[in-house]
Amino acid sequence: MIQSIYTSLSGMLSHRTRMDVLSNNIANINTTGYKATQANFQDALYQTMRGSTPQTNPAQVGTGVTLASVITNFGQGPLQNTTRPLDLAVNGSGFFGVLKETDAGEVLYYTREGSFYMDKDGYLVNANGMRLVDDSGSAIQLQPESDKPINSINVSQLGEVIITYGDGTTSTDKPRIGLYDFPNPNGLTRIGSNLYSDNNAAQAGGGDNPAGTRIDGKPGENGMGTIESGYLEGSNVDLATELGNLIITQRGYEANAKTFTTSDEVLRDTIELKR
C-alpha cells in the first residue's frame, strides 16, 4: 500500500517535469532560433516478488517512473524574411560561432540565432555584444576603406561578408563566416540567450564531451548549411503538437494524483481497522 503512494508520486513528479518542458516550448514559440525539447520517461526499478523457475515466470512489481532524458529537436525552423542584410539564418546543418570575453579569455559558444550588427570597432556582434567568428575561428572585423562611404553590407549564401561602397565597388577583403556542427548536438549544454556550450571540450580536442568532436566547416561545404541573408530562423516549436501533449500530460498527472489519493484513503481505512 505504501509503495503505491510512492509509485503514483513518481508519476506526478515526472508529469510535472514534462509540463515544465512543454510550457518552456510554448513560451519560446516566437524566440528566434529556439529548438523545441521533449521529456522522455522510463520505468523505474522492479521489485521481484517471486523469482523464476524452470516451470514458472518471475513475478515483478514496478516502482514507478523516472525522467530518462530531455531531448532537443534540432530540426530546421521556418525562415522569416526581415529584409535586413545582417539578419542571417543557417539553412541546413551547423551553428554560428560567437566569442564571449571572460576573465579567463575568449570562450566560443554556438547559436542558431543570427541577428548581427557592426559595432564601432567594425566587429559583427549579436545583441549581447558577442563577436561572430570566421572560418578560422577569429572574430570577424570589417575594415572599410576610410575614404569611401559604405552603401551596404551583404552576406552571400557561402558566408562571404561583402561591403558595397557608394561608388558601386566592393571590398577586396571578404571574410567568410564559419559554421560548426557536432555528431551529437544533444550533448551540448544550453546556457540561455539562444547559446549552446560544449564546455570547451571541443576546443581541447573532444575529450569526454558527449557532443563528440567538433566539426569545423564553411557554409555550403561538406554538409554544412548555407547562409540566408535577410532572414532569421524562427522557433521550430509546433504549437498544435505542444498543446496536444500538454493535455495528455495534464490527464496523466490527474490520473496519478487520483491513484495517490485512493492509496491514501485505503491506507487510512486500514489504520482505522485497528481501532
PDB file of C-alpha atoms in Angstrom:
ATOM      1  CA  MET A   1       0.000   0.000   0.000  1.00  0.00           C
ATOM      2  CA  ILE A   2       2.823   2.375   0.902  1.00  0.00           C
ATOM      3  CA  GLN A   3       4.540   1.513  -2.403  1.00  0.00           C
ATOM      4  CA  SER A   4       1.522   2.603  -4.447  1.00  0.00           C
ATOM      5  CA  ILE A   5       1.780   6.047  -2.844  1.00  0.00           C
ATOM      6  CA  TYR A   6       5.419   6.395  -3.871  1.00  0.00           C
ATOM      7  CA  THR A   7       4.699   4.962  -7.321  1.00  0.00           C
ATOM      8  CA  SER A   8       1.921   7.456  -8.008  1.00  0.00           C
ATOM      9  CA  LEU A   9       4.061  10.254  -6.557  1.00  0.00           C
ATOM     10  CA  SER A  10       6.818   9.420  -9.053  1.00  0.00           C
ATOM     11  CA  GLY A  11       4.224   9.675 -11.813  1.00  0.00           C
ATOM     12  CA  MET A  12       3.080  13.085 -10.586  1.00  0.00           C
ATOM     13  CA  LEU A  13       6.642  14.413 -10.353  1.00  0.00           C
ATOM     14  CA  SER A  14       7.581  13.085 -13.803  1.00  0.00           C
ATOM     15  CA  HIS A  15       4.481  14.547 -15.439  1.00  0.00           C
ATOM     16  CA  ARG A  16       5.130  17.865 -13.699  1.00  0.00           C
ATOM     17  CA  THR A  17       8.621  17.899 -15.218  1.00  0.00           C
ATOM     18  CA  ARG A  18       7.160  17.151 -18.642  1.00  0.00           C
ATOM     19  CA  MET A  19       4.702  20.009 -18.164  1.00  0.00           C
ATOM     20  CA  ASP A  20       7.629  22.313 -17.342  1.00  0.00           C
ATOM     21  CA  VAL A  21       9.314  21.285 -20.613  1.00  0.00           C
ATOM     22  CA  LEU A  22       6.141  21.806 -22.643  1.00  0.00           C
ATOM     23  CA  SER A  23       5.490  25.178 -21.004  1.00  0.00           C
ATOM     24  CA  ASN A  24       9.008  26.320 -21.884  1.00  0.00           C
ATOM     25  CA  ASN A  25       8.474  25.281 -25.509  1.00  0.00           C
ATOM     26  CA  ILE A  26       5.217  27.214 -25.709  1.00  0.00           C
ATOM     27  CA  ALA A  27       6.791  30.264 -24.030  1.00  0.00           C
ATOM     28  CA  ASN A  28       9.527  30.261 -26.707  1.00  0.00           C
ATOM     29  CA  ILE A  29       7.263  29.790 -29.710  1.00  0.00           C
ATOM     30  CA  ASN A  30       8.397  33.168 -31.091  1.00  0.00           C
ATOM     31  CA  THR A  31      12.029  33.005 -29.932  1.00  0.00           C
ATOM     32  CA  THR A  32      14.492  33.295 -32.819  1.00  0.00           C
ATOM     33  CA  GLY A  33      16.482  30.110 -33.359  1.00  0.00           C
ATOM     34  CA  TYR A  34      14.819  28.247 -30.474  1.00  0.00           C
ATOM     35  CA  LYS A  35      14.803  24.445 -30.661  1.00  0.00           C
ATOM     36  CA  ALA A  36      11.971  22.526 -29.006  1.00  0.00           C
ATOM     37  CA  THR A  37      12.717  19.978 -26.283  1.00  0.00           C
ATOM     38  CA  GLN A  38      10.957  16.760 -25.354  1.00  0.00           C
ATOM     39  CA  ALA A  39      10.891  14.949 -21.997  1.00  0.00           C
ATOM     40  CA  ASN A  40      11.117  11.154 -22.175  1.00  0.00           C
ATOM     41  CA  PHE A  41      10.252   8.742 -19.367  1.00  0.00           C
ATOM     42  CA  GLN A  42      11.493   5.305 -18.369  1.00  0.00           C
ATOM     43  CA  ASP A  43      10.112   2.806 -15.888  1.00  0.00           C
ATOM     44  CA  ALA A  44      11.840   2.607 -12.508  1.00  0.00           C
ATOM     45  CA  LEU A  45      13.271  -0.424 -10.722  1.00  0.00           C
ATOM     46  CA  TYR A  46      11.193  -3.554 -10.226  1.00  0.00           C
ATOM     47  CA  GLN A  47      10.595  -5.499  -7.038  1.00  0.00           C
ATOM     48  CA  THR A  48      10.864  -9.238  -7.594  1.00  0.00           C
ATOM     49  CA  MET A  49       8.078 -10.855  -5.601  1.00  0.00           C
ATOM     50  CA  ARG A  50       8.909 -14.321  -6.876  1.00  0.00           C
ATOM     51  CA  GLY A  51      11.906 -15.469  -8.827  1.00  0.00           C
ATOM     52  CA  SER A  52      11.708 -17.535 -11.964  1.00  0.00           C
ATOM     53  CA  THR A  53      11.962 -21.310 -12.019  1.00  0.00           C
ATOM     54  CA  PRO A  54      12.014 -23.772 -14.911  1.00  0.00           C
ATOM     55  CA  GLN A  55       8.243 -24.067 -14.513  1.00  0.00           C
ATOM     56  CA  THR A  56       7.200 -20.502 -13.571  1.00  0.00           C
ATOM     57  CA  ASN A  57       7.766 -16.971 -14.755  1.00  0.00           C
ATOM     58  CA  PRO A  58       9.096 -14.302 -12.376  1.00  0.00           C
ATOM     59  CA  ALA A  59       6.587 -12.075 -10.585  1.00  0.00           C
ATOM     60  CA  GLN A  60       7.757  -8.470 -10.567  1.00  0.00           C
ATOM     61  CA  VAL A  61       6.067  -5.243  -9.485  1.00  0.00           C
ATOM     62  CA  GLY A  62       7.157  -1.858 -10.807  1.00  0.00           C
ATOM     63  CA  THR A  63       8.018   1.056  -8.541  1.00  0.00           C
ATOM     64  CA  GLY A  64       7.078   3.952 -10.797  1.00  0.00           C
ATOM     65  CA  VAL A  65       8.558   6.163 -13.480  1.00  0.00           C
ATOM     66  CA  THR A  66      11.601   8.407 -13.790  1.00  0.00           C
ATOM     67  CA  LEU A  67      12.812  11.031 -16.249  1.00  0.00           C
ATOM     68  CA  ALA A  68      15.012   9.318 -18.855  1.00  0.00           C
ATOM     69  CA  SER A  69      16.105  12.326 -20.897  1.00  0.00           C
ATOM     70  CA  VAL A  70      15.236  15.746 -22.224  1.00  0.00           C
ATOM     71  CA  ILE A  71      15.993  15.691 -25.952  1.00  0.00           C
ATOM     72  CA  THR A  72      16.319  18.738 -28.189  1.00  0.00           C
ATOM     73  CA  ASN A  73      14.766  18.700 -31.645  1.00  0.00           C
ATOM     74  CA  PHE A  74      17.395  20.337 -33.856  1.00  0.00           C
ATOM     75  CA  GLY A  75      15.155  20.288 -36.922  1.00  0.00           C
ATOM     76  CA  GLN A  76      15.072  23.327 -39.199  1.00  0.00           C
ATOM     77  CA  GLY A  77      12.866  26.202 -38.087  1.00  0.00           C
ATOM     78  CA  PRO A  78      10.931  28.387 -40.545  1.00  0.00           C
ATOM     79  CA  LEU A  79      12.870  31.175 -42.269  1.00  0.00           C
ATOM     80  CA  GLN A  80      11.345  34.582 -41.573  1.00  0.00           C
ATOM     81  CA  ASN A  81      12.063  37.400 -44.023  1.00  0.00           C
ATOM     82  CA  THR A  82      13.296  40.595 -42.351  1.00  0.00           C
ATOM     83  CA  THR A  83      14.974  42.263 -45.405  1.00  0.00           C
ATOM     84  CA  ARG A  84      17.820  43.314 -43.060  1.00  0.00           C
ATOM     85  CA  PRO A  85      21.140  42.138 -44.604  1.00  0.00           C
ATOM     86  CA  LEU A  86      22.823  41.295 -41.293  1.00  0.00           C
ATOM     87  CA  ASP A  87      19.916  39.130 -40.160  1.00  0.00           C
ATOM     88  CA  LEU A  88      21.317  35.703 -41.008  1.00  0.00           C
ATOM     89  CA  ALA A  89      19.789  32.234 -40.945  1.00  0.00           C
ATOM     90  CA  VAL A  90      21.508  28.880 -41.345  1.00  0.00           C
ATOM     91  CA  ASN A  91      19.513  26.887 -43.883  1.00  0.00           C
ATOM     92  CA  GLY A  92      20.588  23.355 -43.007  1.00  0.00           C
ATOM     93  CA  SER A  93      23.125  21.985 -40.551  1.00  0.00           C
ATOM     94  CA  GLY A  94      25.533  24.000 -38.453  1.00  0.00           C
ATOM     95  CA  PHE A  95      25.794  26.654 -35.758  1.00  0.00           C
ATOM     96  CA  PHE A  96      27.198  30.158 -35.816  1.00  0.00           C
ATOM     97  CA  GLY A  97      30.178  30.601 -33.519  1.00  0.00           C
ATOM     98  CA  VAL A  98      30.267  33.653 -31.241  1.00  0.00           C
ATOM     99  CA  LEU A  99      33.048  34.733 -28.900  1.00  0.00           C
ATOM    100  CA  LYS A 100      32.430  35.996 -25.387  1.00  0.00           C
ATOM    101  CA  GLU A 101      35.033  37.859 -23.360  1.00  0.00           C
ATOM    102  CA  THR A 102      35.540  36.355 -19.884  1.00  0.00           C
ATOM    103  CA  ASP A 103      38.106  36.771 -17.118  1.00  0.00           C
ATOM    104  CA  ALA A 104      39.755  33.595 -18.417  1.00  0.00           C
ATOM    105  CA  GLY A 105      39.860  34.876 -22.004  1.00  0.00           C
ATOM    106  CA  GLU A 106      37.624  34.358 -25.018  1.00  0.00           C
ATOM    107  CA  VAL A 107      35.125  31.493 -24.930  1.00  0.00           C
ATOM    108  CA  LEU A 108      33.408  30.159 -28.048  1.00  0.00           C
ATOM    109  CA  TYR A 109      29.669  29.485 -27.907  1.00  0.00           C
ATOM    110  CA  TYR A 110      27.282  28.212 -30.569  1.00  0.00           C
ATOM    111  CA  THR A 111      23.937  29.574 -31.689  1.00  0.00           C
ATOM    112  CA  ARG A 112      21.294  29.425 -34.421  1.00  0.00           C
ATOM    113  CA  GLU A 113      20.182  32.983 -33.655  1.00  0.00           C
ATOM    114  CA  GLY A 114      21.630  35.171 -36.400  1.00  0.00           C
ATOM    115  CA  SER A 115      20.749  38.806 -35.772  1.00  0.00           C
ATOM    116  CA  PHE A 116      24.047  40.720 -36.029  1.00  0.00           C
ATOM    117  CA  TYR A 117      25.201  44.302 -36.470  1.00  0.00           C
ATOM    118  CA  MET A 118      28.543  46.088 -36.875  1.00  0.00           C
ATOM    119  CA  ASP A 119      29.840  47.759 -33.723  1.00  0.00           C
ATOM    120  CA  LYS A 120      32.033  50.869 -33.559  1.00  0.00           C
ATOM    121  CA  ASP A 121      35.192  48.786 -33.994  1.00  0.00           C
ATOM    122  CA  GLY A 122      33.926  47.001 -37.107  1.00  0.00           C
ATOM    123  CA  TYR A 123      33.145  43.678 -35.414  1.00  0.00           C
ATOM    124  CA  LEU A 124      29.955  41.803 -36.260  1.00  0.00           C
ATOM    125  CA  VAL A 125      28.253  41.250 -32.907  1.00  0.00           C
ATOM    126  CA  ASN A 126      24.943  39.930 -31.604  1.00  0.00           C
ATOM    127  CA  ALA A 127      22.584  41.618 -29.145  1.00  0.00           C
ATOM    128  CA  ASN A 128      24.823  40.570 -26.237  1.00  0.00           C
ATOM    129  CA  GLY A 129      27.959  42.003 -27.842  1.00  0.00           C
ATOM    130  CA  MET A 130      29.396  38.571 -28.653  1.00  0.00           C
ATOM    131  CA  ARG A 131      31.515  38.558 -31.809  1.00  0.00           C
ATOM    132  CA  LEU A 132      30.711  36.402 -34.832  1.00  0.00           C
ATOM    133  CA  VAL A 133      33.668  34.263 -35.940  1.00  0.00           C
ATOM    134  CA  ASP A 134      35.016  33.439 -39.393  1.00  0.00           C
ATOM    135  CA  ASP A 135      36.070  30.088 -40.826  1.00  0.00           C
ATOM    136  CA  SER A 136      39.387  30.276 -38.968  1.00  0.00           C
ATOM    137  CA  GLY A 137      37.742  30.834 -35.580  1.00  0.00           C
ATOM    138  CA  SER A 138      38.702  34.513 -35.349  1.00  0.00           C
ATOM    139  CA  ALA A 139      36.270  37.349 -34.729  1.00  0.00           C
ATOM    140  CA  ILE A 140      35.107  38.972 -37.963  1.00  0.00           C
ATOM    141  CA  GLN A 141      36.250  42.594 -38.087  1.00  0.00           C
ATOM    142  CA  LEU A 142      35.311  44.634 -41.137  1.00  0.00           C
ATOM    143  CA  GLN A 143      37.816  47.272 -42.202  1.00  0.00           C
ATOM    144  CA  PRO A 144      36.140  49.508 -44.763  1.00  0.00           C
ATOM    145  CA  GLU A 145      38.177  51.973 -46.772  1.00  0.00           C
ATOM    146  CA  SER A 146      38.128  55.286 -44.917  1.00  0.00           C
ATOM    147  CA  ASP A 147      37.688  57.462 -47.998  1.00  0.00           C
ATOM    148  CA  LYS A 148      34.587  55.655 -49.289  1.00  0.00           C
ATOM    149  CA  PRO A 149      31.094  55.807 -47.772  1.00  0.00           C
ATOM    150  CA  ILE A 150      29.515  52.396 -47.126  1.00  0.00           C
ATOM    151  CA  ASN A 151      26.362  51.764 -49.121  1.00  0.00           C
ATOM    152  CA  SER A 152      25.545  48.288 -47.762  1.00  0.00           C
ATOM    153  CA  ILE A 153      26.934  45.167 -46.096  1.00  0.00           C
ATOM    154  CA  ASN A 154      25.738  41.863 -47.532  1.00  0.00           C
ATOM    155  CA  VAL A 155      26.408  38.196 -46.874  1.00  0.00           C
ATOM    156  CA  SER A 156      26.438  35.564 -49.613  1.00  0.00           C
ATOM    157  CA  GLN A 157      24.990  32.069 -49.265  1.00  0.00           C
ATOM    158  CA  LEU A 158      28.552  30.809 -48.852  1.00  0.00           C
ATOM    159  CA  GLY A 159      29.047  33.165 -45.912  1.00  0.00           C
ATOM    160  CA  GLU A 160      31.211  35.836 -47.550  1.00  0.00           C
ATOM    161  CA  VAL A 161      30.748  39.247 -45.914  1.00  0.00           C
ATOM    162  CA  ILE A 162      30.851  41.879 -48.664  1.00  0.00           C
ATOM    163  CA  ILE A 163      30.945  45.661 -48.239  1.00  0.00           C
ATOM    164  CA  THR A 164      29.487  47.674 -51.124  1.00  0.00           C
ATOM    165  CA  TYR A 165      30.598  51.306 -51.321  1.00  0.00           C
ATOM    166  CA  GLY A 166      28.724  54.308 -52.618  1.00  0.00           C
ATOM    167  CA  ASP A 167      30.615  54.223 -55.930  1.00  0.00           C
ATOM    168  CA  GLY A 168      29.464  50.651 -56.576  1.00  0.00           C
ATOM    169  CA  THR A 169      32.786  48.962 -55.805  1.00  0.00           C
ATOM    170  CA  THR A 170      33.057  46.155 -53.262  1.00  0.00           C
ATOM    171  CA  SER A 171      35.600  45.371 -50.577  1.00  0.00           C
ATOM    172  CA  THR A 172      38.641  43.319 -51.518  1.00  0.00           C
ATOM    173  CA  ASP A 173      38.679  41.651 -48.085  1.00  0.00           C
ATOM    174  CA  LYS A 174      35.715  39.262 -47.854  1.00  0.00           C
ATOM    175  CA  PRO A 175      35.848  37.359 -44.544  1.00  0.00           C
ATOM    176  CA  ARG A 176      33.879  34.128 -44.596  1.00  0.00           C
ATOM    177  CA  ILE A 177      31.575  33.118 -41.752  1.00  0.00           C
ATOM    178  CA  GLY A 178      32.446  29.817 -40.084  1.00  0.00           C
ATOM    179  CA  LEU A 179      29.926  27.134 -39.130  1.00  0.00           C
ATOM    180  CA  TYR A 180      30.242  24.391 -36.538  1.00  0.00           C
ATOM    181  CA  ASP A 181      28.478  21.089 -36.049  1.00  0.00           C
ATOM    182  CA  PHE A 182      28.646  18.070 -33.756  1.00  0.00           C
ATOM    183  CA  PRO A 183      27.972  14.337 -34.173  1.00  0.00           C
ATOM    184  CA  ASN A 184      25.603  14.555 -31.193  1.00  0.00           C
ATOM    185  CA  PRO A 185      24.337  18.130 -30.753  1.00  0.00           C
ATOM    186  CA  ASN A 186      22.135  16.923 -27.879  1.00  0.00           C
ATOM    187  CA  GLY A 187      25.368  16.647 -25.912  1.00  0.00           C
ATOM    188  CA  LEU A 188      25.680  20.448 -25.920  1.00  0.00           C
ATOM    189  CA  THR A 189      24.650  22.413 -22.844  1.00  0.00           C
ATOM    190  CA  ARG A 190      22.048  25.162 -23.127  1.00  0.00           C
ATOM    191  CA  ILE A 191      23.121  28.264 -21.221  1.00  0.00           C
ATOM    192  CA  GLY A 192      20.333  30.670 -22.196  1.00  0.00           C
ATOM    193  CA  SER A 193      20.292  33.612 -24.615  1.00  0.00           C
ATOM    194  CA  ASN A 194      19.987  31.102 -27.503  1.00  0.00           C
ATOM    195  CA  LEU A 195      23.509  29.853 -26.761  1.00  0.00           C
ATOM    196  CA  TYR A 196      24.957  26.355 -26.533  1.00  0.00           C
ATOM    197  CA  SER A 197      28.221  25.350 -24.898  1.00  0.00           C
ATOM    198  CA  ASP A 198      30.474  22.337 -25.385  1.00  0.00           C
ATOM    199  CA  ASN A 199      32.212  23.232 -22.101  1.00  0.00           C
ATOM    200  CA  ASN A 200      35.350  23.950 -24.152  1.00  0.00           C
ATOM    201  CA  ALA A 201      35.885  20.215 -24.656  1.00  0.00           C
ATOM    202  CA  ALA A 202      35.738  20.546 -28.438  1.00  0.00           C
ATOM    203  CA  GLN A 203      38.426  23.213 -28.490  1.00  0.00           C
ATOM    204  CA  ALA A 204      40.608  20.875 -26.443  1.00  0.00           C
ATOM    205  CA  GLY A 205      40.265  18.002 -28.906  1.00  0.00           C
ATOM    206  CA  GLY A 206      36.954  16.434 -27.922  1.00  0.00           C
ATOM    207  CA  GLY A 207      37.842  14.703 -24.677  1.00  0.00           C
ATOM    208  CA  ASP A 208      34.811  13.272 -22.934  1.00  0.00           C
ATOM    209  CA  ASN A 209      32.429  15.802 -24.457  1.00  0.00           C
ATOM    210  CA  PRO A 210      29.124  13.954 -25.090  1.00  0.00           C
ATOM    211  CA  ALA A 211      28.522  16.108 -28.177  1.00  0.00           C
ATOM    212  CA  GLY A 212      31.541  14.490 -29.825  1.00  0.00           C
ATOM    213  CA  THR A 213      34.470  16.070 -31.628  1.00  0.00           C
ATOM    214  CA  ARG A 214      33.502  19.403 -33.125  1.00  0.00           C
ATOM    215  CA  ILE A 215      33.235  19.673 -36.906  1.00  0.00           C
ATOM    216  CA  ASP A 216      34.575  22.981 -38.246  1.00  0.00           C
ATOM    217  CA  GLY A 217      33.242  23.958 -41.639  1.00  0.00           C
ATOM    218  CA  LYS A 218      32.170  26.594 -44.108  1.00  0.00           C
ATOM    219  CA  PRO A 219      28.679  27.410 -45.391  1.00  0.00           C
ATOM    220  CA  GLY A 220      27.682  25.277 -48.356  1.00  0.00           C
ATOM    221  CA  GLU A 221      30.548  22.809 -47.980  1.00  0.00           C
ATOM    222  CA  ASN A 222      30.823  19.261 -46.611  1.00  0.00           C
ATOM    223  CA  GLY A 223      27.233  19.012 -45.426  1.00  0.00           C
ATOM    224  CA  MET A 224      27.049  22.437 -43.794  1.00  0.00           C
ATOM    225  CA  GLY A 225      24.009  24.602 -44.470  1.00  0.00           C
ATOM    226  CA  THR A 226      24.018  27.819 -46.455  1.00  0.00           C
ATOM    227  CA  ILE A 227      23.589  31.351 -45.117  1.00  0.00           C
ATOM    228  CA  GLU A 228      20.374  33.183 -45.941  1.00  0.00           C
ATOM    229  CA  SER A 229      20.879  36.937 -45.617  1.00  0.00           C
ATOM    230  CA  GLY A 230      17.801  38.987 -44.748  1.00  0.00           C
ATOM    231  CA  TYR A 231      16.211  36.088 -42.875  1.00  0.00           C
ATOM    232  CA  LEU A 232      16.037  34.841 -39.305  1.00  0.00           C
ATOM    233  CA  GLU A 233      15.298  31.259 -38.328  1.00  0.00           C
ATOM    234  CA  GLY A 234      12.120  31.040 -36.293  1.00  0.00           C
ATOM    235  CA  SER A 235      11.361  28.655 -33.455  1.00  0.00           C
ATOM    236  CA  ASN A 236      10.688  25.070 -34.564  1.00  0.00           C
ATOM    237  CA  VAL A 237       8.016  24.613 -31.887  1.00  0.00           C
ATOM    238  CA  ASP A 238       4.778  23.164 -33.297  1.00  0.00           C
ATOM    239  CA  LEU A 239       2.072  24.794 -31.192  1.00  0.00           C
ATOM    240  CA  ALA A 240      -0.622  22.235 -32.058  1.00  0.00           C
ATOM    241  CA  THR A 241       1.654  19.371 -31.015  1.00  0.00           C
ATOM    242  CA  GLU A 242       2.682  21.097 -27.792  1.00  0.00           C
ATOM    243  CA  LEU A 243      -0.915  21.860 -26.791  1.00  0.00           C
ATOM    244  CA  GLY A 244      -1.933  18.272 -27.537  1.00  0.00           C
ATOM    245  CA  ASN A 245       0.936  16.945 -25.427  1.00  0.00           C
ATOM    246  CA  LEU A 246       0.026  19.411 -22.685  1.00  0.00           C
ATOM    247  CA  ILE A 247      -3.496  17.956 -22.476  1.00  0.00           C
ATOM    248  CA  ILE A 248      -2.146  14.390 -22.407  1.00  0.00           C
ATOM    249  CA  THR A 249       0.346  15.354 -19.695  1.00  0.00           C
ATOM    250  CA  GLN A 250      -2.384  17.011 -17.640  1.00  0.00           C
ATOM    251  CA  ARG A 251      -4.503  13.857 -17.838  1.00  0.00           C
ATOM    252  CA  GLY A 252      -1.517  11.761 -16.819  1.00  0.00           C
ATOM    253  CA  TYR A 253      -0.897  13.984 -13.807  1.00  0.00           C
ATOM    254  CA  GLU A 254      -4.571  13.849 -12.807  1.00  0.00           C
ATOM    255  CA  ALA A 255      -4.624  10.041 -13.078  1.00  0.00           C
ATOM    256  CA  ASN A 256      -1.552   9.711 -10.877  1.00  0.00           C
ATOM    257  CA  ALA A 257      -2.991  12.201  -8.389  1.00  0.00           C
ATOM    258  CA  LYS A 258      -6.173  10.101  -8.241  1.00  0.00           C
ATOM    259  CA  THR A 259      -4.107   6.972  -7.593  1.00  0.00           C
ATOM    260  CA  PHE A 260      -2.267   8.841  -4.844  1.00  0.00           C
ATOM    261  CA  THR A 261      -5.462   9.927  -3.067  1.00  0.00           C
ATOM    262  CA  THR A 262      -7.026   6.469  -3.463  1.00  0.00           C
ATOM    263  CA  SER A 263      -3.948   4.808  -1.943  1.00  0.00           C
ATOM    264  CA  ASP A 264      -4.060   7.312   0.903  1.00  0.00           C
ATOM    265  CA  GLU A 265      -7.737   6.538   1.566  1.00  0.00           C
ATOM    266  CA  VAL A 266      -7.135   2.779   1.563  1.00  0.00           C
ATOM    267  CA  LEU A 267      -4.181   3.211   3.923  1.00  0.00           C
ATOM    268  CA  ARG A 268      -6.321   5.331   6.244  1.00  0.00           C
ATOM    269  CA  ASP A 269      -9.084   2.693   6.220  1.00  0.00           C
ATOM    270  CA  THR A 270      -6.524   0.014   7.043  1.00  0.00           C
ATOM    271  CA  ILE A 271      -5.254   2.003  10.031  1.00  0.00           C
ATOM    272  CA  GLU A 272      -8.809   2.553  11.288  1.00  0.00           C
ATOM    273  CA  LEU A 273      -9.439  -1.224  11.287  1.00  0.00           C
ATOM    274  CA  LYS A 274      -7.132  -1.479  14.287  1.00  0.00           C
ATOM    275  CA  ARG A 275      -9.251   0.903  16.361  1.00  0.00           C
TER     276      ARG A 275
END
